PDB file of C-alpha atoms and ligand atoms in Angstrom:
ATOM      1  CA  UNK A   1      -3.488  66.845 -54.231  1.00 87.00           C
ATOM      2  CA  UNK A   2      -7.005  65.403 -52.606  1.00 95.00           C
ATOM      3  CA  UNK A   3      -9.511  67.780 -52.239  1.00 97.00           C
ATOM      4  CA  UNK A   4     -12.060  66.885 -50.084  1.00 98.00           C
ATOM      5  CA  UNK A   5     -15.370  67.995 -49.330  1.00 98.00           C
ATOM      6  CA  UNK A   6     -18.306  66.765 -46.746  1.00 98.00           C
ATOM      7  CA  UNK A   7     -21.566  67.142 -49.125  1.00 97.00           C
ATOM      8  CA  UNK A   8     -24.205  65.148 -46.592  1.00 97.00           C
ATOM      9  CA  UNK A   9     -26.348  62.425 -49.104  1.00 96.00           C
ATOM     10  CA  UNK A  10     -28.433  61.066 -48.578  1.00 92.00           C
ATOM     11  CA  UNK A  11     -28.764  59.087 -46.281  1.00 95.00           C
ATOM     12  CA  UNK A  12     -28.642  55.926 -47.453  1.00 94.00           C
ATOM     13  CA  UNK A  13     -29.573  52.393 -46.088  1.00 96.00           C
ATOM     14  CA  UNK A  14     -28.090  49.382 -47.126  1.00 97.00           C
ATOM     15  CA  UNK A  15     -28.605  45.883 -46.003  1.00 97.00           C
ATOM     16  CA  UNK A  16     -26.792  42.833 -46.784  1.00 97.00           C
ATOM     17  CA  UNK A  17     -24.199  40.636 -46.107  1.00 97.00           C
ATOM     18  CA  UNK A  18     -20.066  40.446 -45.920  1.00 98.00           C
ATOM     19  CA  UNK A  19     -18.779  39.236 -49.001  1.00 98.00           C
ATOM     20  CA  UNK A  20     -14.933  37.825 -49.985  1.00 97.00           C
ATOM     21  CA  UNK A  21     -13.644  40.477 -52.335  1.00 95.00           C
ATOM     22  CA  UNK A  22      -9.678  40.067 -53.390  1.00 92.00           C
ATOM     23  CA  UNK A  23      -8.055  40.115 -50.380  1.00 91.00           C
ATOM     24  CA  UNK A  24      -6.219  43.170 -51.641  1.00 90.00           C
ATOM     25  CA  UNK A  25      -7.413  45.967 -48.332  1.00 84.00           C
ATOM     26  CA  UNK A  26      -5.883  44.352 -45.433  1.00 87.00           C
ATOM     27  CA  UNK A  27      -2.865  42.319 -46.899  1.00 83.00           C
ATOM     28  CA  UNK A  28      -1.694  44.545 -49.794  1.00 87.00           C
ATOM     29  CA  UNK A  29      -2.835  47.922 -48.107  1.00 91.00           C
ATOM     30  CA  UNK A  30      -3.313  48.045 -44.671  1.00 94.00           C
ATOM     31  CA  UNK A  31      -6.762  49.052 -44.625  1.00 97.00           C
ATOM     32  CA  UNK A  32      -9.229  46.039 -44.346  1.00 97.00           C
ATOM     33  CA  UNK A  33     -13.087  46.716 -45.586  1.00 98.00           C
ATOM     34  CA  UNK A  34     -16.359  44.809 -45.767  1.00 98.00           C
ATOM     35  CA  UNK A  35     -17.656  44.264 -49.241  1.00 98.00           C
ATOM     36  CA  UNK A  36     -21.111  44.765 -49.167  1.00 98.00           C
ATOM     37  CA  UNK A  37     -22.633  41.888 -51.448  1.00 97.00           C
ATOM     38  CA  UNK A  38     -23.773  43.754 -54.311  1.00 96.00           C
ATOM     39  CA  UNK A  39     -27.423  42.208 -54.313  1.00 96.00           C
ATOM     40  CA  UNK A  40     -27.870  45.649 -51.967  1.00 96.00           C
ATOM     41  CA  UNK A  41     -26.993  47.497 -53.504  1.00 94.00           C
ATOM     42  CA  UNK A  42     -26.964  46.770 -57.675  1.00 90.00           C
ATOM     43  CA  UNK A  43     -30.056  48.188 -58.538  1.00 87.00           C
ATOM     44  CA  UNK A  44     -30.309  51.076 -56.209  1.00 86.00           C
ATOM     45  CA  UNK A  45     -26.782  52.511 -56.952  1.00 84.00           C
ATOM     46  CA  UNK A  46     -26.005  53.812 -60.344  1.00 82.00           C
ATOM     47  CA  UNK A  47     -22.078  55.159 -62.110  1.00 79.00           C
ATOM     48  CA  UNK A  48     -22.737  58.801 -61.057  1.00 79.00           C
ATOM     49  CA  UNK A  49     -22.117  57.226 -57.021  1.00 87.00           C
ATOM     50  CA  UNK A  50     -18.245  56.254 -57.461  1.00 94.00           C
ATOM     51  CA  UNK A  51     -16.412  57.923 -54.781  1.00 97.00           C
ATOM     52  CA  UNK A  52     -14.876  58.347 -51.533  1.00 98.00           C
ATOM     53  CA  UNK A  53     -18.147  58.477 -48.327  1.00 98.00           C
ATOM     54  CA  UNK A  54     -18.446  58.390 -45.017  1.00 98.00           C
ATOM     55  CA  UNK A  55     -21.187  56.385 -42.650  1.00 98.00           C
ATOM     56  CA  UNK A  56     -21.542  53.816 -39.874  1.00 98.00           C
ATOM     57  CA  UNK A  57     -22.134  50.261 -39.470  1.00 98.00           C
ATOM     58  CA  UNK A  58     -23.155  47.552 -37.041  1.00 98.00           C
ATOM     59  CA  UNK A  59     -21.994  43.367 -38.502  1.00 97.00           C
ATOM     60  CA  UNK A  60     -23.579  40.917 -36.833  1.00 91.00           C
ATOM     61  CA  UNK A  61     -21.827  38.198 -36.598  1.00 89.00           C
ATOM     62  CA  UNK A  62     -22.360  36.713 -33.116  1.00 91.00           C
ATOM     63  CA  UNK A  63     -18.810  35.265 -32.669  1.00 92.00           C
ATOM     64  CA  UNK A  64     -17.879  38.490 -32.664  1.00 94.00           C
ATOM     65  CA  UNK A  65     -16.969  39.968 -29.212  1.00 93.00           C
ATOM     66  CA  UNK A  66     -20.000  42.240 -27.788  1.00 93.00           C
ATOM     67  CA  UNK A  67     -18.865  45.724 -28.216  1.00 91.00           C
ATOM     68  CA  UNK A  68     -18.093  44.560 -31.778  1.00 95.00           C
ATOM     69  CA  UNK A  69     -20.973  43.439 -32.451  1.00 93.00           C
ATOM     70  CA  UNK A  70     -23.578  45.590 -30.539  1.00 93.00           C
ATOM     71  CA  UNK A  71     -22.285  49.110 -31.682  1.00 96.00           C
ATOM     72  CA  UNK A  72     -22.847  50.962 -34.351  1.00 98.00           C
ATOM     73  CA  UNK A  73     -19.581  51.765 -36.228  1.00 98.00           C
ATOM     74  CA  UNK A  74     -17.976  54.622 -37.796  1.00 98.00           C
ATOM     75  CA  UNK A  75     -17.265  53.925 -41.507  1.00 98.00           C
ATOM     76  CA  UNK A  76     -14.894  54.917 -44.230  1.00 98.00           C
ATOM     77  CA  UNK A  77     -16.331  53.567 -47.854  1.00 98.00           C
ATOM     78  CA  UNK A  78     -14.797  53.653 -51.142  1.00 97.00           C
ATOM     79  CA  UNK A  79     -17.901  52.921 -53.815  1.00 97.00           C
ATOM     80  CA  UNK A  80     -16.715  52.082 -57.360  1.00 94.00           C
ATOM     81  CA  UNK A  81     -14.591  50.606 -59.998  1.00 93.00           C
ATOM     82  CA  UNK A  82     -11.094  51.045 -57.342  1.00 92.00           C
ATOM     83  CA  UNK A  83      -9.508  52.778 -60.951  1.00 89.00           C
ATOM     84  CA  UNK A  84      -5.881  52.089 -58.941  1.00 89.00           C
ATOM     85  CA  UNK A  85      -7.210  48.409 -59.921  1.00 91.00           C
ATOM     86  CA  UNK A  86      -8.808  49.286 -63.162  1.00 89.00           C
ATOM     87  CA  UNK A  87     -11.349  46.836 -61.096  1.00 87.00           C
ATOM     88  CA  UNK A  88     -14.295  45.223 -63.571  1.00 87.00           C
ATOM     89  CA  UNK A  89     -16.453  44.596 -60.790  1.00 91.00           C
ATOM     90  CA  UNK A  90     -18.261  47.781 -59.149  1.00 93.00           C
ATOM     91  CA  UNK A  91     -17.699  46.941 -55.147  1.00 95.00           C
ATOM     92  CA  UNK A  92     -19.126  48.824 -51.551  1.00 97.00           C
ATOM     93  CA  UNK A  93     -16.555  48.389 -49.075  1.00 98.00           C
ATOM     94  CA  UNK A  94     -16.422  49.962 -46.053  1.00 98.00           C
ATOM     95  CA  UNK A  95     -13.364  50.163 -43.604  1.00 98.00           C
ATOM     96  CA  UNK A  96     -15.071  50.246 -39.664  1.00 98.00           C
ATOM     97  CA  UNK A  97     -13.483  51.817 -37.710  1.00 98.00           C
ATOM     98  CA  UNK A  98     -13.538  49.137 -34.945  1.00 97.00           C
ATOM     99  CA  UNK A  99     -10.459  47.102 -34.291  1.00 95.00           C
ATOM    100  CA  UNK A 100     -11.842  43.873 -34.280  1.00 95.00           C
ATOM    101  CA  UNK A 101      -8.800  41.594 -32.801  1.00 92.00           C
ATOM    102  CA  UNK A 102      -7.789  40.635 -36.052  1.00 90.00           C
ATOM    103  CA  UNK A 103     -11.308  38.568 -36.535  1.00 93.00           C
ATOM    104  CA  UNK A 104     -12.835  38.299 -39.776  1.00 94.00           C
ATOM    105  CA  UNK A 105     -16.211  38.780 -40.558  1.00 96.00           C
ATOM    106  CA  UNK A 106     -17.297  36.800 -43.878  1.00 96.00           C
ATOM    107  CA  UNK A 107     -20.769  36.293 -44.152  1.00 96.00           C
ATOM    108  CA  UNK A 108     -22.596  38.392 -41.850  1.00 96.00           C
ATOM    109  CA  UNK A 109     -25.041  40.248 -42.261  1.00 97.00           C
ATOM    110  CA  UNK A 110     -23.945  44.766 -42.329  1.00 98.00           C
ATOM    111  CA  UNK A 111     -26.618  47.638 -42.118  1.00 98.00           C
ATOM    112  CA  UNK A 112     -24.475  50.647 -43.702  1.00 98.00           C
ATOM    113  CA  UNK A 113     -25.847  54.094 -43.668  1.00 98.00           C
ATOM    114  CA  UNK A 114     -24.318  56.424 -46.058  1.00 97.00           C
ATOM    115  CA  UNK A 115     -24.585  60.646 -45.190  1.00 97.00           C
ATOM    116  CA  UNK A 116     -21.846  62.382 -46.891  1.00 98.00           C
ATOM    117  CA  UNK A 117     -19.064  62.152 -50.320  1.00 98.00           C
ATOM    118  CA  UNK A 118     -15.654  63.041 -49.154  1.00 98.00           C
ATOM    119  CA  UNK A 119     -13.680  62.641 -52.290  1.00 98.00           C
ATOM    120  CA  UNK A 120     -14.034  61.233 -55.712  1.00 97.00           C
ATOM    121  CA  UNK A 121     -12.066  58.182 -56.781  1.00 96.00           C
ATOM    122  CA  UNK A 122      -8.517  59.005 -58.603  1.00 96.00           C
ATOM    123  CA  UNK A 123      -5.901  56.434 -59.846  1.00 96.00           C
ATOM    124  CA  UNK A 124      -2.151  57.251 -58.101  1.00 95.00           C
ATOM    125  CA  UNK A 125       1.873  56.682 -58.924  1.00 95.00           C
ATOM    126  CA  UNK A 126       2.502  53.778 -56.608  1.00 96.00           C
ATOM    127  CA  UNK A 127       0.380  51.392 -53.884  1.00 95.00           C
ATOM    128  CA  UNK A 128       2.066  53.842 -51.761  1.00 95.00           C
ATOM    129  CA  UNK A 129       0.540  56.546 -51.987  1.00 96.00           C
ATOM    130  CA  UNK A 130      -3.062  55.518 -51.859  1.00 96.00           C
ATOM    131  CA  UNK A 131      -2.551  53.947 -48.656  1.00 96.00           C
ATOM    132  CA  UNK A 132      -1.419  57.145 -47.878  1.00 97.00           C
ATOM    133  CA  UNK A 133      -4.504  58.957 -49.091  1.00 97.00           C
ATOM    134  CA  UNK A 134      -6.856  55.815 -47.738  1.00 98.00           C
ATOM    135  CA  UNK A 135      -5.396  56.717 -44.208  1.00 98.00           C
ATOM    136  CA  UNK A 136      -5.852  60.963 -45.039  1.00 98.00           C
ATOM    137  CA  UNK A 137      -9.433  59.974 -45.590  1.00 98.00           C
ATOM    138  CA  UNK A 138     -10.344  57.504 -42.300  1.00 98.00           C
ATOM    139  CA  UNK A 139      -8.363  60.590 -40.679  1.00 98.00           C
ATOM    140  CA  UNK A 140     -10.623  63.085 -41.958  1.00 98.00           C
ATOM    141  CA  UNK A 141     -13.913  61.125 -41.988  1.00 98.00           C
ATOM    142  CA  UNK A 142     -13.895  60.124 -38.291  1.00 98.00           C
ATOM    143  CA  UNK A 143     -13.644  64.164 -37.992  1.00 98.00           C
ATOM    144  CA  UNK A 144     -16.730  64.987 -40.152  1.00 98.00           C
ATOM    145  CA  UNK A 145     -18.670  61.910 -38.632  1.00 98.00           C
ATOM    146  CA  UNK A 146     -18.756  63.304 -35.417  1.00 98.00           C
ATOM    147  CA  UNK A 147     -20.215  66.284 -36.483  1.00 98.00           C
ATOM    148  CA  UNK A 148     -23.718  66.527 -37.138  1.00 97.00           C
ATOM    149  CA  UNK A 149     -25.904  66.465 -38.640  1.00 97.00           C
ATOM    150  CA  UNK A 150     -23.717  63.245 -39.667  1.00 98.00           C
ATOM    151  CA  UNK A 151     -23.442  62.494 -35.819  1.00 98.00           C
ATOM    152  CA  UNK A 152     -27.193  62.661 -35.378  1.00 98.00           C
ATOM    153  CA  UNK A 153     -26.796  59.007 -38.909  1.00 98.00           C
ATOM    154  CA  UNK A 154     -25.474  56.942 -35.515  1.00 98.00           C
ATOM    155  CA  UNK A 155     -27.862  56.722 -33.456  1.00 97.00           C
ATOM    156  CA  UNK A 156     -30.835  56.154 -36.071  1.00 97.00           C
ATOM    157  CA  UNK A 157     -33.473  53.329 -35.376  1.00 97.00           C
ATOM    158  CA  UNK A 158     -31.884  51.645 -38.237  1.00 97.00           C
ATOM    159  CA  UNK A 159     -29.944  49.979 -36.535  1.00 97.00           C
ATOM    160  CA  UNK A 160     -32.185  49.065 -33.905  1.00 92.00           C
ATOM    161  CA  UNK A 161     -34.524  47.229 -36.150  1.00 79.00           C
ATOM    162  CA  UNK A 162     -34.971  43.454 -36.022  1.00 71.00           C
ATOM    163  CA  UNK A 163     -33.007  41.631 -38.805  1.00 48.00           C
ATOM    164  CA  UNK A 164     -35.908  42.013 -41.038  1.00 46.00           C
ATOM    165  CA  UNK A 165     -35.222  41.879 -45.099  1.00 42.00           C
ATOM    166  CA  UNK A 166     -33.484  45.115 -46.599  1.00 39.00           C
ATOM    167  CA  UNK A 167     -37.223  46.394 -47.785  1.00 37.00           C
ATOM    168  CA  UNK A 168     -36.629  49.663 -47.085  1.00 38.00           C
ATOM    169  CA  UNK A 169     -33.350  50.597 -49.783  1.00 39.00           C
ATOM    170  CA  UNK A 170     -33.622  54.445 -51.052  1.00 38.00           C
ATOM    171  CA  UNK A 171     -34.155  54.674 -54.631  1.00 37.00           C
ATOM    172  CA  UNK A 172     -33.176  57.594 -55.068  1.00 40.00           C
ATOM    173  CA  UNK A 173     -29.340  58.222 -56.725  1.00 47.00           C
ATOM    174  CA  UNK A 174     -26.345  59.121 -54.704  1.00 56.00           C
ATOM    175  CA  UNK A 175     -25.330  62.618 -56.572  1.00 48.00           C
ATOM    176  CA  UNK A 176     -21.620  63.037 -56.155  1.00 46.00           C
ATOM    177  CA  UNK A 177     -21.699  67.658 -55.646  1.00 45.00           C
ATOM    178  CA  UNK A 178     -19.122  68.328 -57.955  1.00 45.00           C
ATOM    179  CA  UNK A 179     -18.230  68.282 -61.530  1.00 40.00           C
ATOM    180  CA  UNK A 180     -14.092  67.505 -60.898  1.00 39.00           C
ATOM    181  CA  UNK A 181     -13.443  64.273 -63.598  1.00 34.00           C
ATOM    182  CA  UNK A 182     -13.228  60.412 -61.704  1.00 34.00           C
ATOM    183  CA  UNK A 183     -10.760  59.019 -62.719  1.00 33.00           C
ATOM    184  CA  UNK A 184      -7.906  61.922 -62.545  1.00 31.00           C
ATOM    185  CA  UNK A 185      -4.466  61.041 -61.558  1.00 32.00           C
ATOM    186  CA  UNK A 186      -3.862  62.990 -57.916  1.00 33.00           C
ATOM    187  CA  UNK A 187      -0.078  61.526 -57.472  1.00 29.00           C
TER     188      UNK A 187
HETATM  189  P1  ADP B 201     -11.929  40.926 -48.814  1.00 87.31           P
HETATM  190  O1  ADP B 201     -10.897  42.111 -50.869  1.00 87.31           O
HETATM  191  O2  ADP B 201     -12.201  40.313 -48.960  1.00 87.31           O
HETATM  192  O3  ADP B 201     -12.614  42.510 -48.960  1.00 87.31           O
HETATM  193  P2  ADP B 201      -9.817  42.910 -46.917  1.00 87.31           P
HETATM  194  O4  ADP B 201      -8.440  42.151 -47.381  1.00 87.31           O
HETATM  195  O5  ADP B 201     -10.060  43.924 -47.756  1.00 87.31           O
HETATM  196  O6  ADP B 201     -10.892  41.567 -47.801  1.00 87.31           O
HETATM  197  O7  ADP B 201     -10.632  42.212 -45.497  1.00 87.31           O
HETATM  198  C1  ADP B 201     -12.002  42.309 -45.569  1.00 87.31           C
HETATM  199  C2  ADP B 201     -12.474  41.736 -44.173  1.00 87.31           C
HETATM  200  O8  ADP B 201     -11.801  41.798 -42.948  1.00 87.31           O
HETATM  201  C3  ADP B 201     -13.493  41.872 -43.895  1.00 87.31           C
HETATM  202  O9  ADP B 201     -14.059  41.712 -44.778  1.00 87.31           O
HETATM  203  C4  ADP B 201     -13.834  41.894 -42.502  1.00 87.31           C
HETATM  204  O10 ADP B 201     -13.903  40.264 -42.211  1.00 87.31           O
HETATM  205  C5  ADP B 201     -12.303  41.585 -42.038  1.00 87.31           C
HETATM  206  N1  ADP B 201     -12.384  43.155 -40.818  1.00 87.31           N
HETATM  207  C6  ADP B 201     -11.421  43.111 -39.796  1.00 87.31           C
HETATM  208  N2  ADP B 201     -11.900  44.155 -39.101  1.00 87.31           N
HETATM  209  C7  ADP B 201     -11.853  44.859 -40.205  1.00 87.31           C
HETATM  210  C8  ADP B 201     -11.911  46.604 -40.622  1.00 87.31           C
HETATM  211  N3  ADP B 201     -12.258  47.575 -39.236  1.00 87.31           N
HETATM  212  N4  ADP B 201     -12.772  46.647 -40.931  1.00 87.31           N
HETATM  213  C9  ADP B 201     -13.319  46.164 -42.710  1.00 87.31           C
HETATM  214  N5  ADP B 201     -13.455  45.195 -42.318  1.00 87.31           N
HETATM  215  C10 ADP B 201     -12.860  43.744 -41.213  1.00 87.31           C
HETATM  216  N1  RBF B 202      -8.768  52.440 -54.911  1.00 87.31           N
HETATM  217  C1  RBF B 202      -8.423  53.407 -56.103  1.00 87.31           C
HETATM  218  O1  RBF B 202      -8.449  53.177 -57.450  1.00 87.31           O
HETATM  219  N2  RBF B 202      -9.153  54.596 -55.481  1.00 87.31           N
HETATM  220  C2  RBF B 202      -9.387  55.444 -54.868  1.00 87.31           C
HETATM  221  O2  RBF B 202      -9.149  57.152 -54.389  1.00 87.31           O
HETATM  222  C3  RBF B 202      -9.714  54.759 -53.437  1.00 87.31           C
HETATM  223  N3  RBF B 202      -9.939  55.428 -52.801  1.00 87.31           N
HETATM  224  C4  RBF B 202     -10.334  54.348 -50.908  1.00 87.31           C
HETATM  225  C5  RBF B 202     -10.398  54.974 -49.953  1.00 87.31           C
HETATM  226  C6  RBF B 202     -10.864  54.310 -49.173  1.00 87.31           C
HETATM  227  C7  RBF B 202     -11.002  55.380 -47.265  1.00 87.31           C
HETATM  228  C8  RBF B 202     -11.029  52.815 -48.984  1.00 87.31           C
HETATM  229  C9  RBF B 202     -10.668  52.316 -48.152  1.00 87.31           C
HETATM  230  C10 RBF B 202     -10.180  52.953 -49.596  1.00 87.31           C
HETATM  231  C11 RBF B 202      -9.964  53.251 -51.589  1.00 87.31           C
HETATM  232  N4  RBF B 202      -9.999  52.223 -52.448  1.00 87.31           N
HETATM  233  C12 RBF B 202      -9.695  53.140 -53.521  1.00 87.31           C
HETATM  234  C13 RBF B 202     -10.475  51.218 -52.202  1.00 87.31           C
HETATM  235  C14 RBF B 202      -9.399  50.278 -52.867  1.00 87.31           C
HETATM  236  O3  RBF B 202      -8.598  50.573 -53.408  1.00 87.31           O
HETATM  237  C15 RBF B 202     -10.153  48.877 -52.310  1.00 87.31           C
HETATM  238  O4  RBF B 202     -10.094  48.797 -50.663  1.00 87.31           O
HETATM  239  C16 RBF B 202      -8.449  47.965 -52.290  1.00 87.31           C
HETATM  240  O5  RBF B 202      -7.799  47.628 -53.885  1.00 87.31           O
HETATM  241  C17 RBF B 202      -9.579  46.399 -51.525  1.00 87.31           C
HETATM  242  O6  RBF B 202     -10.617  46.372 -52.229  1.00 87.31           O
HETATM  243 MG1   MG B 203     -12.596  44.283 -49.120  1.00 87.31          MG
END
């Protein structure tokens, strides 16, 4: 059984490029994730931060339709080593709750605010089980982002700042608020 909570964290602000990953999100899972350049988080996050989180995101690709590049999108994020795949590199990757019409936006600048922890990362018996859990995370994440204090961050000045470099990245760690094992097999 997958238990979700909504524990406010941070908020933590990141800015960096959208980089290429293993291309599994869209093709295998049906959930594309914009992967943040590790340079934007590798000295900020530590191992305890592995988990599924929610937040808000913008992407600034001028080739995207105006609504896609000017709106602040809800984001449901995975932070960690993806235990189902046993990755050797940590990723911070965000499914943005917006229809980009099949367009990619690699190499573009992404701003991310991470504001609440939902659950630890886990491994699953099948790919189908992982897909179902991600679908439920997204459904749950959309709802909690509509509530305060999460919703207030969609209007954070961070998103309306110019394109200056990410000088204000927080150096606090994201604390994982519960003590459940992070790699338990849940399905
Ligand atoms: P990768 O492993 O390279 O991250 P994915 O299969 O996860 O590949 O696909 C992610 C890419 O899909 C993103 O970098 C972005 O360019 C694009 N994309 C399209 N729609 C979305 C969306 N709703 N959320 C996140 N990324 C999206
Ligand atoms: N990967 C895991 O191995 N375990 C998880 O519990 C897990 N949860 C995720 C939840 C969400 C909302 C998202 C978007 C991704 C999650 N992933 C998880 C990451 C997934 O394995 C990854 O996005 C793909 O491997 C593509 O990089
Ligand atoms: Mg991805």
